[in-house]
Amino acid sequence: MTKPTRTDVSELGEFGLIDRIQSMVSSRYRSTIHGIGDDCAVLDNGEDYTLLSVDTMVEGLHFDLMYCPLQHVGYKAIVSSISDIYAMNGKPSHVIVSLSLSSKYSVEAVEELYKGMERAASFYNIDIVGGDTTSSLSGATLSVTAYGRVKKDQLVLRSGAKTGDALFVTGNLGGAYMGLQILNREKQIFLQNPDMQPELEGHDYVVGRQLKPEARYDVVEALAKASIVPTAMIDISDGLSSECLHLAKSSKVGVEVHEQFVPIQQETYDLSLELNIDPITSAMNGGEDYELLFTVDPSLADRVREEVPDCIEIGIIHKEEKGSFLTSRTNQHYPLTAQGWKAF
Amino acid sequence: MTKPTRTDVSELGEFGLIDRIQSMVSSRYRSTIHGIGDDCAVLDNGEDYTLLSVDTMVEGLHFDLMYCPLQHVGYKAIVSSISDIYAMNGKPSHVIVSLSLSSKYSVEAVEELYKGMERAASFYNIDIVGGDTTSSLSGATLSVTAYGRVKKDQLVLRSGAKTGDALFVTGNLGGAYMGLQILNREKQIFLQNPDMQPELEGHDYVVGRQLKPEARYDVVEALAKASIVPTAMIDISDGLSSECLHLAKSSKVGVEVHEQFVPIQQETYDLSLELNIDPITSAMNGGEDYELLFTVDPSLADRVREEVPDCIEIGIIHKEEKGSFLTSRTNQHYPLTAQGWKAF
């Protein structure tokens, strides 16, 4: 008798696992435009495309109630889910929520979660239209499914980047990761000495990035107003490096990122140095910023700079053979690696 | 300082919790036809209605890997999710899956889950179009979001039952619950003496009902073929009693169920007696049968009997003031109670 094979998910990695799952499911509908492997599933509903996406947050892994108020957990769950719809250049309109909660969660706790979710729903003009609440043996799991639509000629997949395209990123990177470091540091101090007050002063920006991230609906709106359709787009939930690799793999291209242009906010930068982390590492591998990474035809790059607020050109798309790499200020090349993935 | 109030979810109950959540979320879209409080959310997409539903299974609560093979877990997760679409008289076409798995789950385990999900997808003609796989601190949580559509004039809500309507149920009830009892019994025996082989012989039917339930697409198809649109419908995931109460509450009616007509299969019946459980209790309060409970105008009752296979008239709809009750063979009335809910 042979022992059954056991492969750790970590051994296979995110990309390997997605490939494995993709190979196991078949498509039966012509209306299935895009299944597993992008930010959203894309379904042809006749008039336009329906977008569907699910995002899950697990207590102890994606949030820690020691420093994350339940309202923020709810808010973030909605934001991270609808961010996937924006990443397809679409407009989210509805979400449904699945909560699994251990008995430590009271009715009041459920209300706090929903208060945060409803706040996000109000801000992003979304309807929370359903849900399922079950118990769990330990902690909380929030799964939010986002539903949205996009005009057929405005759909943007991960797979459309072409050699020569300009690579843009919105906002700035690494902040949410630095926020997490600060919150973890203060948690450790508190655990050792519960009388100490947490020292979050001077770290408002990065803590805010971690606890209350926002999705870049404004960028999607600006692109539409300027009639610019990116060739590829993805949201940055797992770190710039990892998302560049997703884009490269789906588009069968290489991605070059110029270190000097990667946007890092001052507080993020200073704090990285204070914590002995190279700021570029925070920006490349820190996740949860929910910024958008997109590519456009080089002829449109100037118009993006002029008409889309808060974004910067950070690199260029190459042929696949060149691979994906970071070019340092001293012009050295460092291959991109998917360190950002926190899921396993 | 006043201590913050803490209300256990179990104190409020399922109905109370849904009410509380409903009161907290607002609707911003005219396209939101129906939000929280039915089997599915109903969105107007212009041409017809979009149906969305999410269903979550938690290891240790909804399944036990000691006796539930992973393929069956995957199969059941799909079935329980699309059953909600059928319960709106709709047709499911796509699902997206969210898995949270602890590190004990290998790649091969993920494959087993997907094998089962793909088998269900193939049988019910569904596309699995996406998903999210994250880690968890313990056990597995599967959230399946089902997407479907229904013609506008064929949508069936829980809320449409009218006084005098005939109440029908499909298949038979209590089997899945008896299957669970048998599997639990054998698990205890195995834990005490690992050399014992499980004794499942003679219990194939109920064990099958528990491990591999099916959704009643055939009933929805037969109703369509006969051009019969029920006034209200719901699927039986939490037990007949609990679902009758949902229907009664949403429709603002009372539901009378006649004990003598409640369908109980022979094996379920015999096993109930063997385990000292009144068979009617298994049928009324045992969940996970995924049968359909529906009401029709009394003028259509004969045609339902003739043209819809495998269903039986079990009761009648009264005015709300009469309440909801079971009428025994000796013509006594027992109020229905929502014991079936396993979620908290």
XYZ file of C-alpha atoms in Angstrom:
688
model
C 0.000 0.000 0.000
C 1.360 3.380 -0.877
C 0.949 6.270 1.485
C -1.240 8.985 0.025
C 0.689 12.056 -1.052
C 0.396 15.105 1.168
C 1.388 18.438 -0.286
C 1.306 21.524 1.891
C -0.534 24.432 0.333
C 2.460 26.612 1.210
C 4.657 24.294 -0.881
C 2.522 24.857 -3.961
C 2.063 28.571 -3.321
C -0.789 30.841 -4.316
C -0.157 30.666 -8.055
C 0.165 26.894 -8.030
C -3.021 26.454 -6.020
C -5.043 28.696 -8.343
C -3.713 26.771 -11.358
C -4.634 23.467 -9.718
C -8.171 24.640 -8.928
C -8.585 26.159 -12.392
C -7.686 22.854 -13.989
C -10.393 21.078 -12.000
C -13.428 23.140 -12.909
C -15.080 23.258 -16.305
C -17.163 25.965 -17.869
C -20.616 25.083 -19.201
C -22.007 28.520 -20.037
C -21.111 30.770 -22.908
C -22.115 33.600 -20.600
C -19.108 32.783 -18.405
C -16.643 35.308 -19.821
C -14.090 34.893 -17.105
C -13.996 32.435 -14.224
C -11.291 31.735 -11.637
C -8.094 33.791 -11.888
C -8.983 37.480 -11.883
C -10.258 39.886 -9.227
C -13.824 38.993 -10.209
C -15.836 36.490 -12.171
C -17.295 38.067 -15.310
C -20.712 36.951 -16.579
C -22.380 38.149 -19.757
C -25.916 39.207 -18.851
C -26.774 40.450 -22.335
C -26.769 44.184 -21.838
C -23.426 44.419 -19.995
C -21.202 42.289 -17.779
C -22.045 41.165 -14.258
C -19.082 41.117 -11.871
C -18.949 38.854 -8.824
C -16.257 38.633 -6.209
C -15.856 37.213 -2.727
C -13.418 38.276 -0.054
C -12.960 36.677 3.347
C -11.535 38.047 6.577
C -10.611 35.667 9.397
C -10.166 36.801 12.992
C -6.612 36.338 14.219
C -5.276 36.341 10.677
C -6.784 39.324 8.902
C -7.826 41.258 11.966
C -7.136 41.283 15.674
C -9.856 42.483 18.017
C -7.204 43.668 20.491
C -6.739 46.747 18.332
C -9.309 46.581 15.581
C -12.756 47.900 16.604
C -15.579 45.793 15.182
C -16.958 48.712 13.198
C -13.643 48.970 11.398
C -13.633 45.226 10.742
C -17.041 45.567 9.101
C -16.002 48.632 7.129
C -12.827 46.964 5.875
C -14.652 43.769 4.896
C -16.895 45.769 2.560
C -14.029 47.850 1.167
C -11.780 44.891 0.404
C -14.645 43.147 -1.369
C -15.822 46.040 -3.570
C -12.223 46.968 -4.354
C -12.192 43.865 -6.577
C -15.097 45.260 -8.607
C -13.300 48.590 -9.120
C -10.231 46.625 -10.200
C -12.248 45.361 -13.186
C -13.140 49.010 -13.961
C -16.674 48.239 -12.762
C -19.200 49.735 -10.385
C -20.254 47.720 -7.321
C -23.885 48.113 -6.275
C -24.750 45.254 -3.914
C -23.081 42.987 -1.370
C -24.171 39.952 0.573
C -22.501 39.044 3.816
C -21.792 35.731 5.490
C -20.796 35.838 9.147
C -19.556 32.893 11.202
C -19.297 33.927 14.817
C -18.309 32.108 17.977
C -20.479 32.461 21.054
C -18.254 35.223 22.422
C -19.911 37.513 19.859
C -22.979 39.144 21.352
C -25.875 40.748 19.514
C -24.211 44.085 20.247
C -21.032 42.850 18.552
C -23.012 41.819 15.471
C -24.534 45.306 15.496
C -21.109 46.926 15.634
C -19.999 44.857 12.630
C -23.107 45.855 10.707
C -22.711 49.524 11.721
C -19.289 49.510 10.088
C -20.562 47.639 7.035
C -23.480 50.009 6.642
C -21.142 53.010 6.951
C -19.069 51.677 4.081
C -22.234 50.836 2.140
C -23.451 54.396 2.584
C -20.112 55.924 1.568
C -19.712 53.764 -1.543
C -23.398 53.773 -2.426
C -23.884 50.025 -2.017
C -26.869 48.006 -0.800
C -26.289 45.207 1.706
C -28.923 42.797 0.432
C -28.516 39.650 2.361
C -26.539 37.374 4.413
C -26.186 34.338 6.412
C -25.159 34.239 10.056
C -23.945 30.968 11.522
C -21.951 30.045 14.558
C -18.314 29.025 14.549
C -16.213 27.086 17.018
C -13.721 29.915 17.430
C -13.468 33.515 16.355
C -15.158 35.233 13.463
C -15.057 34.789 9.715
C -16.590 37.447 7.449
C -17.177 36.610 3.804
C -18.442 39.449 1.660
C -19.627 38.817 -1.886
C -19.687 41.910 -4.062
C -21.916 42.286 -7.106
C -21.374 44.928 -9.740
C -21.615 45.661 -13.423
C -19.414 47.086 -16.133
C -20.088 48.147 -19.732
C -18.768 45.553 -22.132
C -16.235 47.898 -23.751
C -14.959 49.049 -20.376
C -14.120 45.718 -18.758
C -10.485 45.506 -17.701
C -8.901 42.141 -16.952
C -5.494 41.354 -15.534
C -4.565 39.796 -18.808
C -4.518 42.719 -21.244
C -1.130 44.327 -20.588
C 1.006 44.693 -23.732
C 4.731 45.171 -24.249
C 5.531 48.865 -24.029
C 2.509 49.737 -21.861
C 3.036 52.237 -19.065
C 2.513 50.955 -15.519
C 0.707 53.215 -13.050
C -0.147 52.893 -9.394
C -2.534 55.034 -7.345
C -1.968 56.624 -3.937
C 0.977 55.362 -1.967
C 2.134 51.997 -0.707
C 3.270 50.298 2.466
C 1.181 52.438 4.819
C -1.246 49.735 5.867
C 1.664 47.406 6.563
C 3.397 49.985 8.741
C 0.112 50.579 10.539
C -0.015 46.875 11.310
C 3.544 46.956 12.701
C 2.659 49.839 15.040
C -0.540 48.181 16.225
C 1.289 44.906 16.826
C 4.042 46.708 18.729
C 1.552 48.482 20.986
C -0.306 45.205 21.509
C 2.876 43.519 22.756
C 3.570 46.414 25.113
C 0.004 46.301 26.391
C 0.185 42.533 26.944
C 3.316 43.013 29.048
C 1.959 45.988 30.937
C -1.807 46.526 30.722
C -1.503 49.918 32.449
C 0.455 51.442 29.565
C -1.523 53.584 27.180
C -0.952 52.778 23.518
C 1.351 55.252 21.782
C -0.269 55.837 18.450
C 0.454 59.564 18.314
C 2.273 60.625 15.196
C 1.152 57.413 13.492
C -2.385 58.440 12.594
C -1.835 58.078 8.898
C -0.456 54.532 8.845
C -2.864 53.315 11.556
C -5.738 54.739 9.520
C -4.451 52.975 6.408
C -4.536 49.671 8.297
C -7.807 50.069 10.172
C -9.890 51.979 7.665
C -8.667 51.498 4.112
C -10.592 52.979 1.198
C -11.232 51.629 -2.295
C -10.277 53.787 -5.281
C -13.689 54.458 -6.801
C -12.420 57.985 -7.593
C -9.751 56.617 -9.910
C -12.246 54.438 -11.779
C -14.531 57.470 -12.140
C -11.676 59.661 -13.379
C -10.658 57.047 -15.945
C -14.231 56.883 -17.212
C -14.495 60.685 -17.387
C -11.278 60.833 -19.400
C -12.495 57.956 -21.602
C -9.358 56.005 -20.808
C -9.671 52.225 -20.557
C -6.584 50.618 -19.002
C -5.222 47.528 -20.756
C -4.962 45.682 -17.419
C -5.813 46.438 -13.803
C -5.611 44.773 -10.382
C -6.071 45.998 -6.824
C -3.204 45.825 -4.361
C -4.320 43.647 -1.515
C -1.233 41.449 -1.206
C 1.563 43.905 -1.976
C 2.820 45.547 -5.176
C 5.319 42.800 -5.899
C 2.762 40.003 -5.746
C 0.207 41.938 -7.826
C 2.824 42.742 -10.497
C 3.459 39.001 -10.766
C -0.272 38.285 -11.124
C -0.509 40.852 -13.874
C 2.644 39.525 -15.564
C 1.423 35.932 -15.447
C -2.085 36.686 -16.714
C -0.858 39.018 -19.462
C 2.157 36.839 -20.358
C 4.490 39.786 -20.020
C 7.351 40.971 -17.831
C 6.896 43.902 -15.465
C 9.632 46.380 -14.616
C 9.120 48.618 -11.574
C 11.424 51.586 -10.985
C 12.241 51.896 -7.303
C 12.580 55.670 -7.477
C 8.972 56.142 -8.561
C 7.274 53.804 -6.091
C 5.133 56.173 -3.992
C 5.863 56.029 -0.273
C 4.281 58.524 2.084
C 6.610 60.313 4.537
C 5.216 58.737 7.726
C 5.460 55.276 6.163
C 9.018 56.025 5.095
C 10.201 57.325 8.458
C 8.546 54.550 10.391
C 10.041 51.872 8.138
C 13.524 53.197 8.881
C 12.700 53.385 12.612
C 11.665 49.738 12.535
C 14.714 48.712 10.490
C 12.699 47.793 7.422
C 13.820 49.134 4.060
C 10.950 51.442 2.998
C 10.901 49.900 -0.494
C 10.326 46.495 1.125
C 7.281 47.858 2.971
C 5.964 49.284 -0.272
C 6.660 46.210 -2.399
C 5.536 43.510 0.029
C 3.188 45.147 2.505
C -0.398 44.370 1.617
C -3.863 45.799 2.248
C -3.327 49.232 0.681
C -6.218 48.601 -1.765
C -4.645 50.935 -4.317
C -5.026 50.183 -8.018
C -2.225 49.021 -10.308
C -2.937 49.462 -14.004
C -1.372 49.618 -17.418
C -2.238 51.845 -20.368
C -1.041 52.169 -23.927
C 2.053 54.438 -23.853
C 0.265 56.970 -26.062
C -2.181 57.567 -23.192
C 0.372 57.952 -20.409
C 0.413 61.766 -20.571
C -3.360 61.951 -20.412
C -3.420 59.633 -17.375
C -0.943 61.926 -15.612
C -3.108 64.953 -16.388
C -6.589 63.618 -15.870
C -6.388 60.876 -13.242
C -5.670 62.258 -9.788
C -3.271 60.720 -7.308
C -1.488 58.237 -9.540
C 2.087 57.862 -10.722
C 3.875 55.991 -13.490
C 6.164 53.477 -11.809
C 7.287 51.203 -14.595
C 6.872 49.597 -17.954
C 5.719 46.329 -19.491
C 8.296 44.128 -21.237
C 8.213 40.880 -23.157
C 7.654 37.853 -20.955
C 11.226 36.608 -21.451
C 12.659 39.569 -19.561
C 10.859 38.492 -16.401
C 9.551 40.809 -13.707
C 11.962 42.877 -11.668
C 12.570 45.975 -9.615
C 15.164 48.405 -10.969
C 16.973 50.130 -8.118
C 18.193 53.712 -8.075
C 21.653 52.331 -8.935
C 20.120 50.564 -11.929
C 20.392 47.063 -10.533
C 17.676 44.507 -11.204
C 16.006 42.489 -8.457
C 13.522 39.791 -9.450
C 10.051 40.330 -7.987
C 8.890 37.671 -5.552
C 5.436 37.014 -4.139
C 6.234 37.556 -0.474
C 3.133 39.557 0.093
C 0.706 36.694 0.181
C -0.518 36.300 3.702
C -3.144 33.683 3.041
C -0.985 30.644 3.828
C -19.916 54.125 34.509
C -22.553 51.741 33.228
C -21.533 48.344 32.000
C -22.263 47.856 28.316
C -25.197 45.585 27.607
C -24.366 42.089 26.404
C -27.113 40.098 24.734
C -26.414 36.547 23.662
C -27.434 35.821 20.092
C -29.241 32.733 21.364
C -31.355 34.990 23.591
C -32.540 37.027 20.629
C -32.996 34.004 18.366
C -32.772 33.758 14.613
C -35.860 35.857 13.903
C -34.833 38.583 16.294
C -31.329 38.757 14.877
C -32.575 39.035 11.288
C -34.972 41.817 12.337
C -32.175 43.640 14.109
C -29.877 43.423 11.076
C -32.677 44.391 8.702
C -33.347 47.531 10.709
C -29.701 48.580 10.402
C -29.246 48.499 6.640
C -30.810 50.903 4.180
C -31.616 50.398 0.541
C -30.292 52.916 -1.976
C -31.186 51.254 -5.258
C -34.562 50.947 -6.875
C -33.168 47.780 -8.454
C -33.044 46.167 -4.997
C -36.340 44.289 -5.102
C -35.696 42.229 -2.029
C -32.837 42.404 0.447
C -32.289 40.603 3.748
C -35.003 38.178 4.851
C -35.643 35.662 2.075
C -33.692 32.723 0.661
C -32.031 35.091 -1.817
C -31.524 38.751 -2.544
C -33.488 39.819 -5.624
C -32.054 42.475 -7.950
C -33.809 43.924 -10.972
C -31.374 43.738 -13.885
C -33.848 45.091 -16.430
C -34.652 41.971 -18.398
C -35.351 39.681 -15.442
C -34.346 39.296 -11.802
C -30.886 38.393 -10.557
C -30.839 36.107 -7.499
C -27.948 36.027 -5.066
C -27.536 33.834 -2.035
C -24.741 32.784 0.278
C -24.515 29.672 2.400
C -21.769 28.778 4.835
C -20.624 25.424 6.218
C -18.337 25.323 9.240
C -16.286 22.253 10.152
C -17.331 20.771 13.477
C -20.769 22.384 13.251
C -22.120 21.634 9.809
C -19.842 18.741 8.976
C -17.497 16.381 10.753
C -14.535 14.994 8.846
C -14.631 11.835 10.971
C -17.495 10.616 8.826
C -17.967 13.117 6.045
C -15.587 12.630 3.098
C -14.303 15.928 1.729
C -15.879 15.308 -1.667
C -19.254 15.095 0.024
C -18.579 18.302 1.960
C -17.877 20.080 -1.316
C -20.934 18.559 -2.987
C -23.210 19.523 -0.120
C -21.855 23.082 0.030
C -22.891 23.619 -3.590
C -26.274 21.928 -3.140
C -27.229 23.895 -0.034
C -26.309 27.134 -1.767
C -28.157 26.591 -5.063
C -31.160 25.192 -3.190
C -31.853 28.808 -2.150
C -32.085 29.847 -5.808
C -34.569 27.050 -6.558
C -36.558 28.189 -3.516
C -37.183 31.494 -5.330
C -38.384 29.479 -8.339
C -35.172 30.478 -10.134
C -32.392 28.793 -12.037
C -28.865 28.884 -10.603
C -26.061 29.144 -13.154
C -22.902 30.225 -11.341
C -21.295 29.932 -7.932
C -18.249 31.459 -6.319
C -16.543 29.750 -3.453
C -14.670 31.060 -0.457
C -12.578 28.557 1.492
C -10.849 29.219 4.802
C -8.645 26.274 5.658
C -6.301 25.527 8.511
C -2.843 24.179 7.758
C -4.006 20.583 8.302
C -5.666 20.875 4.875
C -3.254 19.770 2.181
C -3.419 20.542 -1.526
C -4.912 17.068 -1.961
C -7.658 17.960 0.530
C -8.459 21.141 -1.417
C -8.636 18.968 -4.536
C -11.070 16.581 -2.875
C -13.301 19.503 -1.898
C -13.203 20.853 -5.450
C -13.846 17.380 -6.908
C -17.066 17.230 -4.933
C -18.004 20.798 -5.830
C -17.303 20.170 -9.500
C -19.402 16.986 -9.400
C -22.345 18.976 -8.073
C -21.657 21.735 -10.602
C -21.729 19.176 -13.390
C -24.936 17.540 -12.143
C -26.807 20.818 -11.680
C -25.279 22.505 -14.714
C -23.505 25.254 -12.788
C -20.204 27.020 -13.431
C -17.807 27.515 -10.521
C -16.442 30.886 -11.525
C -14.235 32.005 -8.764
C -13.190 31.964 -5.276
C -10.938 32.986 -2.599
C -8.813 30.644 -0.525
C -7.419 31.885 2.758
C -6.040 30.208 5.826
C -7.869 29.818 9.111
C -6.646 29.186 12.627
C -8.709 26.044 12.990
C -10.810 23.865 10.745
C -12.492 24.752 7.513
C -15.199 27.214 6.541
C -16.814 26.995 3.102
C -18.905 29.915 1.894
C -20.655 29.388 -1.416
C -22.381 32.291 -3.149
C -24.939 31.215 -5.720
C -25.999 33.391 -8.643
C -29.103 32.744 -10.670
C -31.938 34.366 -12.548
C -35.700 34.161 -12.652
C -38.286 35.652 -15.003
C -40.051 38.572 -13.369
C -43.461 36.926 -13.403
C -42.096 33.709 -11.940
C -40.331 35.024 -8.852
C -41.634 33.402 -5.668
C -40.942 35.020 -2.302
C -41.652 33.722 1.179
C -44.131 36.504 1.625
C -46.871 35.673 -0.868
C -48.910 32.996 0.946
C -52.626 33.856 1.245
C -55.362 32.618 3.551
C -56.815 29.436 2.111
C -53.701 28.502 0.102
C -52.744 24.827 0.024
C -49.396 23.939 1.589
C -47.199 21.383 -0.180
C -43.882 19.779 0.629
C -41.630 17.759 -1.673
C -39.937 14.422 -0.991
C -39.815 13.294 2.600
C -38.494 14.770 5.821
C -36.266 13.854 8.742
C -33.976 11.552 6.780
C -30.905 13.780 6.882
C -31.364 14.204 10.621
C -31.590 10.449 11.177
C -28.497 10.011 9.013
C -26.687 12.412 11.314
C -27.773 10.409 14.385
C -26.426 7.181 12.878
C -23.132 8.767 11.856
C -22.743 10.299 15.308
C -23.504 6.961 16.966
C -20.920 5.150 14.882
C -18.414 7.906 15.551
C -18.813 7.428 19.314
C -18.380 3.674 18.956
C -15.301 4.191 16.816
C -13.802 6.644 19.317
C -14.236 4.068 22.072
C -12.991 1.169 19.996
C -11.115 2.114 16.836
C -11.048 -1.525 15.663
C -14.827 -1.644 15.256
C -16.098 -1.226 11.737
C -18.919 1.275 11.372
C -22.340 -0.338 11.069
C -24.039 1.652 8.388
C -25.755 -1.299 6.735
C -29.470 -0.898 6.432
C -29.083 2.849 6.866
C -27.979 3.707 3.352
C -30.946 5.921 2.701
C -30.681 8.199 5.729
C -26.879 8.312 5.594
C -27.145 9.333 1.938
C -29.646 12.034 2.833
C -27.153 13.471 5.316
C -23.958 13.107 3.316
C -25.176 13.787 -0.197
C -28.401 15.793 -0.244
C -29.886 16.950 -3.526
C -31.672 20.180 -4.436
C -35.160 19.973 -5.974
C -34.469 21.425 -9.426
C -36.915 18.817 -10.788
C -39.791 20.330 -8.820
C -39.003 23.839 -10.058
C -38.880 22.493 -13.621
C -42.172 20.630 -13.195
C -43.858 23.752 -11.819
C -42.633 25.745 -14.820
C -43.787 23.071 -17.249
C -47.233 23.081 -15.656
C -47.255 26.908 -15.672
C -47.901 26.919 -11.935
C -46.347 29.725 -9.916
C -46.504 29.066 -6.151
C -47.628 31.976 -3.988
C -44.732 31.375 -1.574
C -41.790 28.989 -1.380
C -38.828 28.222 0.903
C -36.303 25.410 1.084
C -36.126 23.218 4.153
C -32.647 23.583 5.553
C -33.551 24.086 9.221
C -36.558 21.791 9.628
C -40.178 21.991 8.509
C -41.334 23.685 11.691
C -38.838 26.516 11.460
C -39.479 27.054 7.725
C -43.252 27.159 8.287
C -42.648 29.926 10.811
C -40.481 31.856 8.340
C -43.196 31.583 5.750
C -45.890 32.551 8.253
C -43.952 35.578 9.456
C -43.055 36.848 5.970
C -46.578 36.276 4.606
C -48.315 37.501 7.776
C -50.373 34.319 7.939
C -50.796 31.269 10.127
C -49.704 27.833 8.935
C -51.483 24.606 9.828
C -49.633 21.340 9.208
C -51.485 18.018 9.408
C -49.312 15.406 11.104
C -50.839 12.545 9.131
C -49.679 13.959 5.807
C -46.096 14.845 6.747
C -44.020 12.540 4.524
C -41.654 10.276 6.431
C -39.752 7.543 4.637
C -39.853 4.042 6.169
C -36.179 3.847 7.148
C -36.391 7.291 8.778
C -39.521 6.201 10.622
C -38.130 2.908 11.908
C -34.831 4.427 12.945
C -36.554 7.262 14.798
C -38.470 4.724 16.872
C -35.280 2.713 17.442
C -33.566 5.844 18.751
C -36.571 6.816 20.893
C -37.365 9.910 18.881
C -40.943 10.476 17.771
C -40.773 10.256 13.955
C -42.852 13.427 13.600
C -40.235 15.263 15.694
C -37.493 14.139 13.285
C -39.579 15.344 10.381
C -40.601 18.668 11.927
C -37.288 19.668 13.483
C -34.576 17.748 11.653
C -32.873 19.998 9.139
C -30.814 19.636 5.968
C -33.370 17.793 3.853
C -33.302 20.566 1.217
C -36.847 19.784 0.171
C -39.134 22.593 -0.962
C -42.114 23.893 0.995
C -44.578 25.914 -1.064
C -48.098 27.266 -1.174
C -50.480 27.554 -4.121
C -53.914 28.989 -4.658
C -56.389 26.241 -3.628
C -57.781 26.153 -7.185
C -54.389 24.842 -8.350
C -53.965 22.124 -5.711
C -55.313 19.349 -7.929
C -53.034 20.306 -10.784
C -50.013 20.326 -8.448
C -50.895 16.797 -7.319
C -51.143 15.649 -10.939
C -48.287 17.464 -12.567
C -45.590 17.954 -9.931
C -43.880 14.703 -8.986
C -42.968 13.691 -5.471
C -44.894 16.266 -3.499
C -47.757 16.079 -1.040
C -50.272 18.521 0.425
C -49.586 18.735 4.148
C -51.607 21.691 5.314
C -53.335 24.969 4.776
C -52.776 28.688 5.264
C -54.904 30.529 7.821
C -55.245 34.104 8.982
C -52.323 35.313 11.057
C -54.395 35.433 14.263
C -54.794 31.641 14.272
C -51.033 31.204 14.660
C -48.992 28.317 13.278
C -49.556 24.825 14.584
C -49.368 21.107 13.964
C -52.660 19.230 14.010
C -52.173 15.714 15.353
C -53.998 12.574 14.238
C -56.226 13.028 17.280
C -57.000 16.560 16.139
C -55.013 18.309 18.823
C -53.103 21.502 18.045
C -49.429 21.968 18.905
C -47.846 25.386 18.276
C -44.894 25.245 15.897
C -41.545 26.236 17.417
C -38.268 27.033 15.693
C -36.185 24.293 17.257
C -34.531 23.450 14.024
C -32.145 26.308 13.850
C -28.691 24.972 14.408
C -26.811 28.172 13.726
C -26.604 29.361 17.329
